[in-house]
CSV table of C-alpha atoms in Angstrom, one decimal:
chain,number,residue,atom,x,y,z
W,1,MET,CA,0.0,0.0,0.0
W,2,CYS,CA,1.4,3.4,-0.9
W,3,GLY,CA,1.1,6.4,1.3
W,4,CYS,CA,1.7,10.1,1.4
W,5,TYR,CA,4.5,12.4,0.2
W,6,ALA,CA,3.2,12.7,-3.4
W,7,ARG,CA,4.8,16.0,-3.9
W,8,ASN,CA,7.9,15.2,-1.9
W,9,VAL,CA,8.5,11.9,-3.7
W,10,ALA,CA,8.8,13.7,-7.0
W,11,GLN,CA,11.3,16.1,-5.5
W,12,ASP,CA,13.2,13.2,-4.0
W,13,ARG,CA,13.5,11.5,-7.4
W,14,SER,CA,14.9,14.6,-9.1
W,15,LYS,CA,17.4,15.2,-6.3
W,16,THR,CA,18.7,11.6,-5.7
W,17,GLY,CA,18.0,9.6,-8.8
W,18,LYS,CA,15.8,6.5,-9.3
W,19,ASN,CA,17.5,4.1,-6.9
W,20,LYS,CA,18.9,6.4,-4.3
W,21,ILE,CA,17.5,7.9,-1.1
W,22,ILE,CA,18.3,11.2,0.7
W,23,PRO,CA,21.3,10.6,3.0
W,24,ARG,CA,20.7,10.6,6.7
W,25,SER,CA,21.3,14.0,8.5
W,26,ILE,CA,22.9,14.1,12.0
W,27,THR,CA,23.6,17.2,14.0
W,28,LYS,CA,27.0,17.4,15.9
W,29,THR,CA,29.0,19.9,17.8
W,30,ALA,CA,32.8,19.7,18.0
W,31,HIS,CA,34.6,20.9,21.2
W,32,SER,CA,38.1,22.2,21.6
W,33,ASN,CA,39.1,19.2,23.7
W,34,GLY,CA,38.3,16.9,20.7
W,35,SER,CA,35.1,15.6,22.1
W,36,ILE,CA,31.9,15.6,20.0
W,37,THR,CA,28.3,16.1,21.0
W,38,TYR,CA,25.4,14.5,19.0
W,39,ASN,CA,21.7,15.2,19.4
W,40,LEU,CA,19.5,12.3,20.5
W,41,LEU,CA,15.8,11.7,20.3
W,42,ALA,CA,13.8,9.1,22.2
W,43,ILE,CA,10.2,8.1,21.8
W,44,THR,CA,7.7,6.1,24.0
W,45,ASP,CA,5.5,3.1,23.8
W,46,MET,CA,3.2,3.7,26.8
W,47,ASP,CA,0.8,0.8,26.1
W,48,GLU,CA,-2.6,1.4,27.7
W,49,GLU,CA,-1.4,4.7,29.2
W,50,GLY,CA,-1.2,6.3,25.8
W,51,ARG,CA,-4.8,7.5,25.8
W,52,GLU,CA,-5.0,11.2,26.7
W,53,ALA,CA,-7.0,11.9,29.8
W,54,LYS,CA,-8.5,15.1,28.5
W,55,ASP,CA,-9.6,13.7,25.1
W,56,LYS,CA,-10.8,10.2,24.9
W,57,TYR,CA,-10.5,10.2,21.1
W,58,ASN,CA,-6.8,11.1,21.1
W,59,TRP,CA,-3.7,8.9,21.9
W,60,ARG,CA,-0.2,10.1,22.5
W,61,ALA,CA,3.5,9.2,22.5
W,62,VAL,CA,6.2,11.3,24.0
W,63,THR,CA,9.5,12.4,22.4
W,64,ARG,CA,12.4,13.5,24.6
W,65,LYS,CA,15.5,15.3,23.4
W,66,GLY,CA,19.0,14.6,24.7
W,67,THR,CA,22.7,14.8,23.9
W,68,LEU,CA,25.5,12.2,23.7
W,69,THR,CA,29.1,13.4,24.1
W,70,ILE,CA,32.0,11.1,23.2
W,71,SER,CA,35.6,11.9,24.1
W,72,LYS,CA,38.4,12.2,21.5
W,73,ASP,CA,39.7,8.8,22.3
W,74,LYS,CA,36.2,7.3,22.1
W,75,LYS,CA,36.6,5.7,25.6
W,76,THR,CA,34.3,8.0,27.6
W,77,VAL,CA,30.6,8.6,26.8
W,78,THR,CA,28.1,10.8,28.7
W,79,VAL,CA,24.3,11.2,28.0
W,80,GLU,CA,22.2,14.1,29.2
W,81,TRP,CA,18.5,14.7,28.7
W,82,LEU,CA,17.1,18.1,28.0
W,83,LYS,CA,14.8,19.1,30.9
W,84,GLY,CA,11.4,20.3,29.6
W,85,SER,CA,11.9,18.8,26.2
W,86,ASP,CA,9.2,16.2,26.4
W,87,GLN,CA,6.6,16.7,23.7
W,88,ASN,CA,3.4,14.9,22.9
W,89,VAL,CA,2.9,13.3,19.5
W,90,THR,CA,-0.8,12.6,19.0
W,91,SER,CA,-3.2,10.7,16.7
W,92,GLY,CA,-6.8,9.7,16.7
W,93,LEU,CA,-6.2,6.5,14.8
W,94,ASN,CA,-6.6,3.5,17.1
W,95,TYR,CA,-7.2,-0.3,17.2
W,96,LYS,CA,-9.7,-1.3,19.9
W,97,GLY,CA,-8.9,1.7,22.0
W,98,ARG,CA,-5.1,1.3,21.7
W,99,ALA,CA,-2.8,3.5,19.7
W,100,MET,CA,0.5,5.5,19.5
W,101,GLU,CA,2.5,2.7,20.9
W,102,LEU,CA,5.6,3.8,19.0
W,103,SER,CA,8.4,1.3,19.0
W,104,ASP,CA,11.3,2.7,17.1
W,105,LEU,CA,12.7,5.7,15.2
W,106,SER,CA,14.5,5.8,11.8
W,107,GLU,CA,15.2,8.4,9.2
W,108,TYR,CA,14.4,7.2,5.7
W,109,ASN,CA,14.7,9.3,2.6
W,110,GLY,CA,14.6,12.5,4.6
W,111,HIS,CA,11.7,11.6,6.8
W,112,LEU,CA,11.8,10.6,10.5
W,113,LEU,CA,9.5,7.6,10.8
W,114,SER,CA,8.1,5.6,13.7
W,115,PRO,CA,5.8,2.5,13.7
W,116,ASP,CA,2.8,2.0,15.9
W,117,ASP,CA,2.9,-1.6,17.1
W,118,LYS,CA,-0.8,-1.6,17.9
W,119,THR,CA,-2.4,-0.2,14.7
W,120,GLY,CA,0.2,-1.2,12.1
W,121,MET,CA,0.5,2.4,11.0
W,122,LEU,CA,3.9,3.8,10.0
W,123,TYR,CA,4.1,7.5,10.9
W,124,GLU,CA,6.2,10.4,9.9
W,125,ILE,CA,7.1,12.4,13.0
W,126,GLU,CA,7.2,16.1,12.3
W,127,ASP,CA,6.6,19.2,14.5
W,128,GLY,CA,4.8,17.2,17.2
W,129,LYS,CA,2.5,15.5,14.7
W,130,ALA,CA,2.2,11.9,13.7
W,131,ILE,CA,1.5,11.9,9.9
W,132,PRO,CA,0.3,8.5,8.6
W,133,TRP,CA,2.4,7.2,5.7
W,134,VAL,CA,2.0,3.4,5.2
W,135,PHE,CA,-0.3,0.8,6.8
W,136,LEU,CA,1.4,-2.5,7.4
W,137,ASN,CA,-0.6,-5.8,7.6
W,138,SER,CA,0.5,-8.5,9.9
W,139,GLY,CA,2.3,-11.6,8.6
W,140,PRO,CA,2.3,-12.3,4.8
W,141,GLY,CA,0.3,-9.1,4.1
W,142,ASN,CA,-3.1,-10.6,3.4
W,143,THR,CA,-4.4,-10.3,7.0
W,144,THR,CA,-6.8,-7.8,8.4
W,145,LYS,CA,-4.8,-7.0,11.5
W,146,GLY,CA,-2.0,-4.4,11.7
W,147,MET,CA,1.6,-5.5,12.0
W,148,LYS,CA,3.1,-5.4,15.5
W,149,ALA,CA,6.2,-3.6,14.2
W,150,GLU,CA,9.1,-3.4,16.6
W,151,TRP,CA,12.2,-2.3,14.7
W,152,LEU,CA,13.3,-0.3,11.6
W,153,THR,CA,16.5,-0.2,9.7
W,154,VAL,CA,17.7,0.9,6.2
W,155,LYS,CA,19.6,-1.3,3.8
W,156,ASP,CA,20.2,-0.9,0.0
W,157,GLY,CA,17.8,2.0,-0.2
W,158,LEU,CA,14.9,0.1,1.4
W,159,LEU,CA,13.3,0.5,4.8
W,160,TYR,CA,13.1,-2.8,6.7
W,161,VAL,CA,10.4,-3.3,9.3
W,162,GLY,CA,10.3,-6.3,11.6
W,163,GLY,CA,8.5,-7.7,14.7
W,164,HIS,CA,9.4,-10.0,17.5
W,165,GLY,CA,10.6,-12.7,15.2
W,166,THR,CA,9.1,-15.6,17.2
W,167,GLU,CA,5.9,-17.7,17.3
W,168,TYR,CA,3.0,-16.7,19.5
W,169,ARG,CA,1.6,-19.4,21.7
W,170,ASN,CA,-1.6,-19.9,23.7
W,171,LYS,CA,-1.7,-20.9,27.4
W,172,THR,CA,-1.3,-24.6,26.5
W,173,GLY,CA,1.9,-23.9,24.5
W,174,ALA,CA,0.3,-24.4,21.1
W,175,VAL,CA,1.5,-22.1,18.3
W,176,VAL,CA,-1.3,-19.8,17.3
W,177,SER,CA,0.5,-17.4,15.0
W,178,GLU,CA,3.8,-17.0,13.1
W,179,ASP,CA,3.0,-13.6,11.8
W,180,SER,CA,5.8,-11.9,13.7
W,181,MET,CA,8.3,-14.0,11.7
W,182,TRP,CA,7.5,-12.0,8.6
W,183,ILE,CA,9.2,-8.7,7.9
W,184,LYS,CA,8.4,-5.9,5.4
W,185,THR,CA,10.6,-3.9,3.0
W,186,ILE,CA,9.3,-0.5,1.9
W,187,THR,CA,10.5,1.6,-1.0
W,188,LYS,CA,10.7,5.4,-0.9
W,189,THR,CA,7.4,5.6,-2.8
W,190,GLY,CA,5.6,3.4,-0.1
W,191,GLU,CA,5.5,0.1,-1.9
W,192,VAL,CA,5.5,-2.8,0.6
W,193,GLU,CA,6.8,-6.3,0.2
W,194,SER,CA,6.3,-9.1,2.8
W,195,LYS,CA,9.2,-11.5,3.3
W,196,ASN,CA,9.2,-14.7,5.4
W,197,TRP,CA,12.1,-14.7,7.8
W,198,LYS,CA,11.1,-17.8,9.7
W,199,GLY,CA,14.2,-19.7,8.6
W,200,ILE,CA,16.4,-16.7,9.5
W,201,TYR,CA,15.0,-16.2,13.0
W,202,THR,CA,15.0,-20.0,13.7
W,203,ASN,CA,18.6,-20.4,12.6
W,204,MET,CA,19.6,-17.4,14.7
W,205,ARG,CA,18.0,-18.5,17.9
W,206,ASN,CA,19.4,-22.1,17.4
W,207,LYS,CA,22.9,-20.6,17.0
W,208,ALA,CA,22.4,-18.6,20.2
W,209,GLY,CA,21.3,-21.6,22.1
W,210,TYR,CA,17.5,-20.9,22.4
W,211,ARG,CA,15.9,-23.7,20.5
W,212,GLU,CA,12.2,-24.2,20.2
W,213,PRO,CA,10.2,-24.1,22.5
W,214,GLY,CA,12.7,-21.6,23.8
W,215,TYR,CA,12.7,-18.2,22.1
W,216,LEU,CA,14.3,-14.9,21.3
W,217,THR,CA,12.2,-11.8,20.9
W,218,HIS,CA,13.5,-8.9,18.8
W,219,GLU,CA,12.9,-5.2,19.2
W,220,ALA,CA,16.3,-3.8,18.3
W,221,VAL,CA,17.8,-4.5,14.9
W,222,GLN,CA,20.2,-2.5,12.7
W,223,TRP,CA,22.0,-3.0,9.4
W,224,SER,CA,25.5,-1.5,9.4
W,225,GLU,CA,26.4,-0.2,6.0
W,226,ILE,CA,29.9,0.5,7.2
W,227,ARG,CA,30.6,-3.0,8.5
W,228,LYS,CA,28.3,-4.8,6.0
W,229,LYS,CA,26.8,-6.7,8.8
W,230,TRP,CA,23.4,-7.1,10.6
W,231,TYR,CA,23.2,-6.6,14.3
W,232,PHE,CA,20.4,-7.9,16.6
W,233,LEU,CA,19.9,-7.0,20.3
W,234,PRO,CA,17.2,-9.4,21.5
W,235,ARG,CA,14.7,-8.1,24.1
W,236,LYS,CA,14.1,-11.5,25.7
W,237,ALA,CA,15.9,-14.8,25.6
W,238,SER,CA,14.5,-18.0,27.1
W,239,THR,CA,15.5,-21.7,26.9
W,240,THR,CA,12.0,-22.7,28.0
W,241,ILE,CA,8.5,-22.3,26.6
W,242,TYR,CA,6.8,-18.8,27.0
W,243,ASN,CA,5.3,-18.1,30.4
W,244,GLU,CA,3.9,-14.6,30.9
W,245,THR,CA,5.2,-14.2,34.4
W,246,GLU,CA,8.6,-15.8,33.8
W,247,ASP,CA,9.0,-13.7,30.7
W,248,GLU,CA,9.3,-10.6,32.8
W,249,THR,CA,12.8,-11.7,33.9
W,250,LYS,CA,14.1,-13.1,30.6
W,251,GLY,CA,15.9,-10.0,29.6
W,252,ALA,CA,18.6,-10.8,27.1
W,253,HIS,CA,22.3,-9.6,27.3
W,254,ILE,CA,23.5,-10.7,23.9
W,255,LEU,CA,24.4,-9.0,20.7
W,256,ILE,CA,24.1,-11.1,17.5
W,257,GLU,CA,26.2,-10.3,14.5
W,258,ALA,CA,25.2,-11.7,11.1
W,259,ASP,CA,26.5,-11.6,7.5
W,260,PRO,CA,24.6,-9.7,4.8
W,261,LYS,CA,22.8,-12.9,3.7
W,262,LEU,CA,21.8,-13.7,7.3
W,263,THR,CA,23.3,-17.2,7.1
W,264,GLU,CA,26.1,-16.9,9.6
W,265,PHE,CA,25.6,-15.7,13.2
W,266,LYS,CA,28.0,-14.7,15.9
W,267,VAL,CA,26.9,-14.4,19.5
W,268,ILE,CA,28.5,-11.7,21.7
W,269,TYR,CA,27.8,-11.3,25.4
W,270,VAL,CA,27.2,-7.7,26.6
W,271,LYS,CA,29.1,-7.5,29.9
W,272,ASN,CA,28.9,-4.8,32.6
W,273,PRO,CA,32.2,-3.2,33.7
W,274,LYS,CA,32.7,-6.0,36.3
W,275,GLY,CA,32.5,-8.7,33.7
W,276,SER,CA,29.1,-10.1,34.7
W,277,ARG,CA,26.4,-10.5,32.1
W,278,LYS,CA,23.6,-11.7,34.4
W,279,ASP,CA,22.7,-8.4,36.2
W,280,HIS,CA,19.1,-7.2,36.1
W,281,PRO,CA,17.3,-9.9,34.1
W,282,GLU,CA,14.2,-7.8,34.2
W,283,ARG,CA,15.7,-5.3,31.7
W,284,GLY,CA,15.8,-6.1,28.0
W,285,PHE,CA,16.9,-4.1,24.9
W,286,SER,CA,14.2,-2.3,23.0
W,287,ALA,CA,16.2,-0.1,20.6
W,288,PHE,CA,19.7,1.0,19.6
W,289,ASP,CA,21.6,3.1,17.2
W,290,PHE,CA,25.3,3.2,16.2
W,291,ILE,CA,27.2,6.2,17.5
W,292,PRO,CA,28.3,8.3,14.5
W,293,ASN,CA,31.9,8.4,13.4
W,294,THR,CA,32.9,5.3,15.4
W,295,ASP,CA,32.9,3.0,12.3
W,296,ASP,CA,29.7,1.5,13.8
W,297,LYS,CA,31.8,0.0,16.6
W,298,LEU,CA,30.0,1.8,19.4
W,299,ILE,CA,26.3,1.3,20.2
W,300,VAL,CA,23.9,3.4,22.3
W,301,ALA,CA,20.9,1.3,23.4
W,302,ILE,CA,17.6,1.6,25.3
W,303,LYS,CA,16.6,-1.0,27.8
W,304,SER,CA,13.0,-1.4,29.1
W,305,LYS,CA,11.7,-2.9,32.3
W,306,GLU,CA,8.1,-4.1,32.5
W,307,VAL,CA,7.2,-6.0,35.7
W,308,THR,CA,3.7,-6.6,37.0
W,309,GLY,CA,2.9,-4.4,40.0
W,310,SER,CA,5.5,-1.7,39.3
W,311,SER,CA,5.9,1.3,37.0
W,312,PRO,CA,7.8,0.8,33.7
W,313,GLU,CA,11.4,1.9,33.6
W,314,SER,CA,13.8,2.8,30.8
W,315,TYR,CA,17.6,2.8,30.8
W,316,ILE,CA,20.2,4.0,28.4
W,317,THR,CA,23.6,2.3,28.0
W,318,VAL,CA,26.6,2.4,25.7
W,319,PHE,CA,28.9,-0.5,24.7
W,320,ASN,CA,31.0,-1.7,21.8
W,321,VAL,CA,30.4,-4.5,19.3
W,322,ASP,CA,32.6,-6.7,21.4
W,323,GLY,CA,30.2,-6.4,24.3
W,324,GLN,CA,32.3,-4.1,26.5
W,325,VAL,CA,30.2,-1.5,28.3
W,326,LEU,CA,31.4,2.1,28.3
W,327,LEU,CA,28.3,3.6,30.0
W,328,PRO,CA,26.4,1.3,32.5
W,329,ASP,CA,22.6,1.4,32.6
W,330,GLN,CA,21.4,5.0,33.3
W,331,MET,CA,17.7,5.4,34.2
W,332,LEU,CA,15.5,7.9,32.4
W,333,ASP,CA,13.2,10.1,34.5
W,334,GLU,CA,9.4,10.0,34.8
W,335,ASN,CA,8.8,6.2,34.5
W,336,LEU,CA,8.0,6.4,30.8
W,337,LYS,CA,8.7,3.4,28.6
W,338,PHE,CA,10.9,4.5,25.8
W,339,GLU,CA,11.3,2.1,23.0
W,340,GLY,CA,13.0,4.2,20.3
W,341,ILE,CA,16.3,6.1,20.2
W,342,TYR,CA,18.0,7.8,17.3
W,343,PHE,CA,20.6,10.4,16.4
W,344,VAL,CA,19.0,13.4,14.7
C-alpha cells in the first residue's frame, strides 16, 4: 500500500536519482578538547497509558531530546536529557482503543519515521505531529490486523520493518501465529513487500542456544552499511516455553552479528564493567543506534523494564560491538517506557 508524500517523492527523485535515497542527517557539535556532542531523540510506547486523559479520542506518545558526548579517544561517553523537552505526539487512529505505541525511530529518505505496534501504521514524526504514511498488515500481508512492528532499519535503499521474530503461543503452548516472523521492505514511494524470515529467525536462535520451544524476541535490529553486517539485540531470551510471568525476567544480554545474507551468526555477550552479564534480568533491549563516526563499533541502546505491579522503567547504556560496556545502565526520568532512540 502506498502512502503520502506525493509532492515530496517527485522532488526526491529529481534530487537523488531513481535508486537512491536522501542521506541521513545528523547534528553534531565539535569541542576544543576533541570531544563531539550529538543530538539524540527518544520516543515512547506507553501501552494502555497512551490514551489522553482530557480527550478520549486522542492517543499520544512522548518524544524526549537529549545529547550524547563522546571523548576524543572514544573511551568516555556521557548522555544528558534536556529538561522540559518532552513533547506529545498525537493521533486519533486506534485499534480497539489502543494507539500510538511507537516502538522505534528511523530516518528514511529525509523523513523521520516511527511504527505504531498496535495499529500497524507507520508514521512520519514532524513538529509534534504523527502523519500517517503506510499501513502494514500482519504476517504475509493478506491479513486484516495491523503489524506489530518493533524495529526499523535501512539497507540498500529500502526500509526494513520487523517484529518480535518468534511464534506466538496460547496458554497450552500451542503455536497460534507465526505472523511476527514475517518482515516488510518498503520503497521510498511506499511500496510494501512481505518477506518470510522464519528460517532466519529460527537459525539465529538455534545458534544462540535458544531452540524451540525456547525463544528470542527482537525489538532492536540494525544493518551496518559501514561494517556490512546485521546486528540484533534481543529483548528477551529463554530456553523454556513462553510463560507470561517468567518472561518478565528473561531480559537478554547478547548481541548477535550476522553476515549480509543472514546465514552466519556470531553471539557476543554484553558485559557490565565488572564482567558479569547476568545483572538485572528484568531489563531487555528495546532499541539501539550506532554512535556516529565510530565505524559502527559503538552502540547506544535503550533497555526497558516491565514487571507486573511496578511502573515501567527505561535505561540508556553504551557498549562496543565486542560487548564491553562504556556507560552502564542509566535510568531515564518519569517512569515512561521509551522504545525508540535515534541520532538526529
